[in-house]
Coordinates of C-alpha atoms in Angstrom, one line a residue:
X197 CA -9.1 26.1 -39.9
X198 CA -8.7 22.7 -41.5
X199 CA -8.0 19.5 -39.7
X200 CA -4.4 19.3 -40.8
X201 CA -3.7 22.7 -39.3
X202 CA -5.4 21.7 -36.1
X203 CA -3.3 18.6 -35.9
X204 CA -0.2 20.7 -36.2
X205 CA -1.3 23.0 -33.4
X206 CA -2.1 20.0 -31.2
X207 CA 1.4 18.6 -31.7
X208 CA 2.9 22.0 -30.9
X209 CA 0.9 22.2 -27.7
X210 CA 1.8 18.6 -26.8
X211 CA 5.5 19.6 -27.2
X212 CA 5.0 22.6 -24.9
X213 CA 3.4 20.4 -22.3
X214 CA 6.2 17.8 -22.4
X215 CA 8.7 20.6 -22.0
X216 CA 6.9 21.8 -18.8
X217 CA 6.7 18.3 -17.3
X218 CA 8.1 18.1 -13.8
X219 CA 11.6 16.6 -13.4
X220 CA 10.9 15.0 -10.1
X221 CA 8.3 12.5 -9.0
X222 CA 7.6 10.2 -6.0
X223 CA 7.1 7.1 -8.1
X224 CA 8.3 6.0 -11.5
X225 CA 6.1 6.9 -14.4
X226 CA 4.7 3.9 -16.4
X227 CA 5.8 3.6 -20.0
X228 CA 4.7 1.5 -22.9
X229 CA 6.7 -1.2 -24.6
X230 CA 7.8 -0.5 -28.1
X231 CA 5.5 -1.8 -30.8
X232 CA 5.9 -5.5 -31.5
X233 CA 4.0 -8.0 -33.6
X234 CA 2.4 -11.3 -32.6
X235 CA 0.9 -14.0 -34.8
X236 CA -2.8 -14.5 -34.7
X237 CA -3.9 -18.1 -35.2
X238 CA -7.0 -18.2 -37.4
X239 CA -6.8 -21.5 -39.3
X240 CA -5.4 -25.0 -39.1
X241 CA -2.8 -24.0 -41.7
X242 CA -1.4 -21.6 -39.1
X243 CA -1.0 -24.5 -36.7
X244 CA 0.9 -26.2 -39.5
X245 CA 3.2 -23.1 -39.9
X246 CA 4.0 -22.8 -36.2
X247 CA 4.7 -26.6 -36.0
X248 CA 7.2 -26.2 -38.8
X249 CA 8.8 -23.3 -37.0
X250 CA 9.1 -25.3 -33.8
X251 CA 10.5 -28.3 -35.7
X252 CA 13.1 -26.1 -37.4
X253 CA 14.2 -24.6 -34.1
X254 CA 14.4 -28.1 -32.4
X255 CA 16.3 -29.5 -35.4
X256 CA 18.9 -26.7 -35.1
X257 CA 19.4 -27.5 -31.4
X258 CA 19.4 -31.3 -31.6
X259 CA 21.3 -32.4 -34.7
X260 CA 24.6 -32.9 -32.9
X261 CA 23.1 -34.0 -29.6
X262 CA 21.0 -37.1 -30.3
X263 CA 23.9 -39.6 -30.2
X264 CA 22.2 -42.0 -32.5
X265 CA 18.9 -41.8 -30.6
X266 CA 15.5 -40.9 -32.0
X267 CA 12.9 -38.3 -31.0
X268 CA 9.5 -39.2 -29.7
X269 CA 6.5 -36.8 -29.5
X270 CA 3.9 -38.2 -27.1
X271 CA 0.3 -38.2 -28.4
X272 CA -1.7 -38.7 -25.2
X273 CA -5.0 -37.4 -26.6
X274 CA -7.8 -35.8 -24.6
X275 CA -6.2 -32.4 -24.7
X276 CA -7.6 -29.2 -26.4
X277 CA -8.1 -29.7 -30.1
X278 CA -5.3 -27.3 -30.8
X279 CA -2.8 -29.1 -28.6
X280 CA -3.7 -32.5 -30.1
X281 CA -3.4 -31.1 -33.6
X282 CA -0.1 -29.4 -32.8
X283 CA 1.4 -32.6 -31.6
X284 CA 0.5 -34.4 -34.8
X285 CA 1.8 -31.6 -37.0
X286 CA 5.0 -31.3 -35.0
X287 CA 5.7 -35.0 -35.5
X288 CA 5.2 -34.6 -39.2
X289 CA 7.4 -31.5 -39.3
X290 CA 10.2 -33.2 -37.4
X291 CA 10.2 -36.1 -39.9
X292 CA 10.4 -33.5 -42.7
X293 CA 13.4 -31.9 -41.0
X294 CA 15.2 -35.3 -41.4
X295 CA 15.4 -36.1 -37.7
X296 CA 14.9 -39.7 -36.6
X297 CA 11.4 -39.9 -35.0
X298 CA 10.2 -42.9 -33.1
X299 CA 6.6 -44.0 -32.4
X300 CA 7.5 -45.2 -28.9
X301 CA 9.4 -43.5 -26.1
X302 CA 11.8 -46.4 -25.4
X303 CA 15.5 -45.3 -26.0
X304 CA 14.2 -42.0 -27.5
X305 CA 14.3 -38.4 -26.3
X306 CA 10.8 -37.2 -25.8
X307 CA 9.5 -33.8 -26.8
X308 CA 7.6 -32.3 -23.8
X309 CA 4.9 -30.0 -25.1
X310 CA 3.5 -27.5 -22.6
X311 CA 0.5 -25.3 -23.3
X312 CA -1.0 -22.4 -21.4
X313 CA -3.7 -20.0 -22.4
X314 CA -4.5 -16.7 -20.8
X315 CA -7.5 -14.3 -21.0
X316 CA -7.0 -10.6 -20.7
X317 CA -9.5 -7.7 -20.5
X318 CA -11.3 -7.1 -23.8
X319 CA -10.7 -3.4 -23.9
X320 CA -6.9 -3.5 -23.1
X321 CA -6.1 -2.3 -26.7
X322 CA -8.6 0.6 -26.5
X323 CA -7.1 3.9 -27.8
X324 CA -4.0 2.1 -29.1
X325 CA -3.1 3.1 -32.6
X326 CA -0.4 2.1 -35.0
X327 CA 0.7 5.0 -37.1
X328 CA 3.0 3.2 -39.4
X329 CA 5.3 5.6 -41.2
X330 CA 3.2 8.7 -40.6
X331 CA 5.7 11.5 -39.7
X332 CA 5.1 15.1 -38.7
X333 CA 7.4 17.2 -40.8
X334 CA 6.3 20.6 -39.6
X335 CA 3.1 22.2 -38.3
X336 CA 0.2 21.3 -40.7
X337 CA 2.4 19.3 -43.0
X338 CA 2.5 15.5 -43.0
X339 CA 4.3 12.8 -45.0
X340 CA 4.0 9.1 -45.2
X341 CA 7.1 7.3 -46.3
X342 CA 5.2 4.6 -48.0
X343 CA 3.3 7.0 -50.3
X344 CA 5.3 6.9 -53.6
X345 CA 4.3 6.4 -57.2
X346 CA 5.6 2.8 -57.2
X347 CA 3.4 2.0 -54.2
X348 CA 0.2 3.2 -55.8
X349 CA 0.4 2.1 -59.4
X350 CA 3.0 2.1 -62.1
X351 CA 1.3 5.0 -63.9
X352 CA -0.1 7.0 -61.1
X353 CA 2.7 9.5 -60.6
X354 CA 3.5 11.5 -57.4
X355 CA 0.3 13.5 -57.7
X356 CA -1.7 10.5 -56.8
X357 CA 0.2 10.3 -53.5
X358 CA -0.5 14.0 -52.9
X359 CA -4.2 13.4 -53.6
X360 CA -4.2 10.5 -51.2
X361 CA -2.6 12.6 -48.5
X362 CA -5.0 15.4 -49.1
X363 CA -8.0 13.1 -48.8
X364 CA -6.9 11.9 -45.4
X365 CA -7.7 14.0 -42.3
X366 CA -6.3 13.2 -38.9
X367 CA -3.8 10.7 -37.6
X368 CA -6.4 7.8 -37.7
X369 CA -6.6 8.3 -41.5
X370 CA -2.8 8.1 -41.8
X371 CA -2.8 4.8 -39.9
X372 CA -5.4 3.4 -42.3
X373 CA -3.5 4.6 -45.3
X374 CA -0.2 3.2 -44.1
X375 CA -1.6 -0.2 -43.1
X376 CA -4.5 -0.9 -45.5
X377 CA -4.6 1.4 -48.5
X378 CA -0.9 1.0 -49.2
X379 CA -1.4 -2.8 -49.4
X380 CA 0.4 -3.8 -46.2
X381 CA -1.7 -6.9 -45.6
X382 CA 0.4 -8.2 -42.7
X383 CA -2.0 -7.1 -40.0
X384 CA -4.7 -9.5 -39.0
X385 CA -8.3 -8.3 -39.3
X386 CA -10.8 -8.1 -36.5
X387 CA -10.3 -6.9 -32.9
X388 CA -7.3 -7.7 -30.7
X389 CA -8.1 -11.1 -29.2
X390 CA -8.5 -11.6 -25.4
X391 CA -6.9 -15.0 -25.5
X392 CA -3.1 -15.5 -25.7
X393 CA -1.3 -18.8 -26.0
X394 CA 2.1 -19.7 -24.5
X395 CA 3.4 -22.8 -26.2
X396 CA 6.7 -24.5 -25.2
X397 CA 8.4 -27.5 -26.6
X398 CA 11.5 -28.9 -24.8
X399 CA 13.7 -31.9 -25.0
X400 CA 15.7 -33.3 -22.1
X401 CA 18.5 -35.9 -22.0
X402 CA 18.1 -37.2 -18.5
X403 CA 17.9 -34.2 -16.2
X404 CA 19.6 -31.9 -18.7
X405 CA 17.5 -29.8 -21.1
X406 CA 19.2 -29.9 -24.5
X407 CA 16.5 -27.8 -26.3
X408 CA 13.7 -25.6 -25.2
X409 CA 11.7 -23.2 -27.3
X410 CA 8.7 -21.0 -26.3
X411 CA 6.5 -18.8 -28.5
X412 CA 3.4 -16.7 -27.9
X413 CA 0.4 -16.4 -30.2
X414 CA -3.0 -14.8 -30.2
X415 CA -6.0 -17.2 -30.3
X416 CA -9.2 -16.0 -32.0
X417 CA -11.9 -15.6 -29.4
X418 CA -14.6 -17.0 -31.6
X419 CA -12.7 -20.3 -31.8
X420 CA -12.4 -20.6 -28.1
X421 CA -13.6 -24.3 -28.1
X422 CA -10.4 -25.2 -30.1
X423 CA -8.1 -23.7 -27.5
X424 CA -9.9 -23.7 -24.1
X425 CA -12.1 -26.8 -24.1
X426 CA -10.9 -30.3 -23.3
X427 CA -13.0 -33.1 -24.7
X428 CA -15.5 -34.4 -22.1
X429 CA -14.4 -37.7 -20.5
X430 CA -17.0 -40.4 -20.7
X431 CA -17.3 -43.5 -18.6
X432 CA -19.2 -46.6 -19.5
X433 CA -21.4 -47.8 -16.6
X434 CA -22.8 -51.3 -16.9
X435 CA -26.6 -51.4 -16.4
X436 CA -28.1 -54.6 -14.9
X437 CA -31.5 -55.9 -15.7
X438 CA -34.6 -55.2 -13.7
X439 CA -34.6 -57.1 -10.5
X440 CA -38.3 -57.4 -10.1
X441 CA -40.2 -60.2 -8.5
X442 CA -40.3 -62.0 -11.9
X443 CA -36.5 -62.1 -12.3
X444 CA -35.0 -65.4 -11.2
X445 CA -31.5 -63.9 -11.5
X446 CA -32.0 -61.5 -8.6
X447 CA -32.6 -64.4 -6.3
X448 CA -29.2 -66.0 -7.0

């Protein structure tokens, strides 16, 4: 019995098991969220992109609420390299949006940038698969909506799609075909990161918030120093000369 036939039997058995599931339980059964996508920051250019995205959102909120005032993005320094870089890029992006940006906070609305980073268990994505457009048509017969002549090559013909399907055994293979072989390069390479960033930019007019935007991103674990580590603070300590018996200064 080939693997495709076995897959069909497995689906049929799963359906029977679902049909026999109890209707009553003492506690709610946990369910998964629907599949979503989250940006994975892997380069400084990605910082640039998210700064432009934030600036576009803030510009939409603020154009009619400034009342002739400018915007100021504080640059305190001493934060994580990502946060310092994001503040600089956000300032540039706000100027590019045509908003008045001031170098000082006086008479300006300040952009409050808040940053949090969280670390999750490394194996939280274990046994999680993304099947793309893989669809069970009937027992032992599978189809992938993305497999068509135009998605393979202009001269390949439908037979190429059939050969592709025939060469793939098991649902893991369909996930690979749907995401990689069919040229869907939107998914980031490498493992799912442990680190996730919550980034918020808000603008208040007095005690009233006039704009607030929050977004969540993955941070590559290998680049943890850019996202977790604050620069070490140094202090200059004056060192006095040796106060030995030969030093006349020590006697004064």
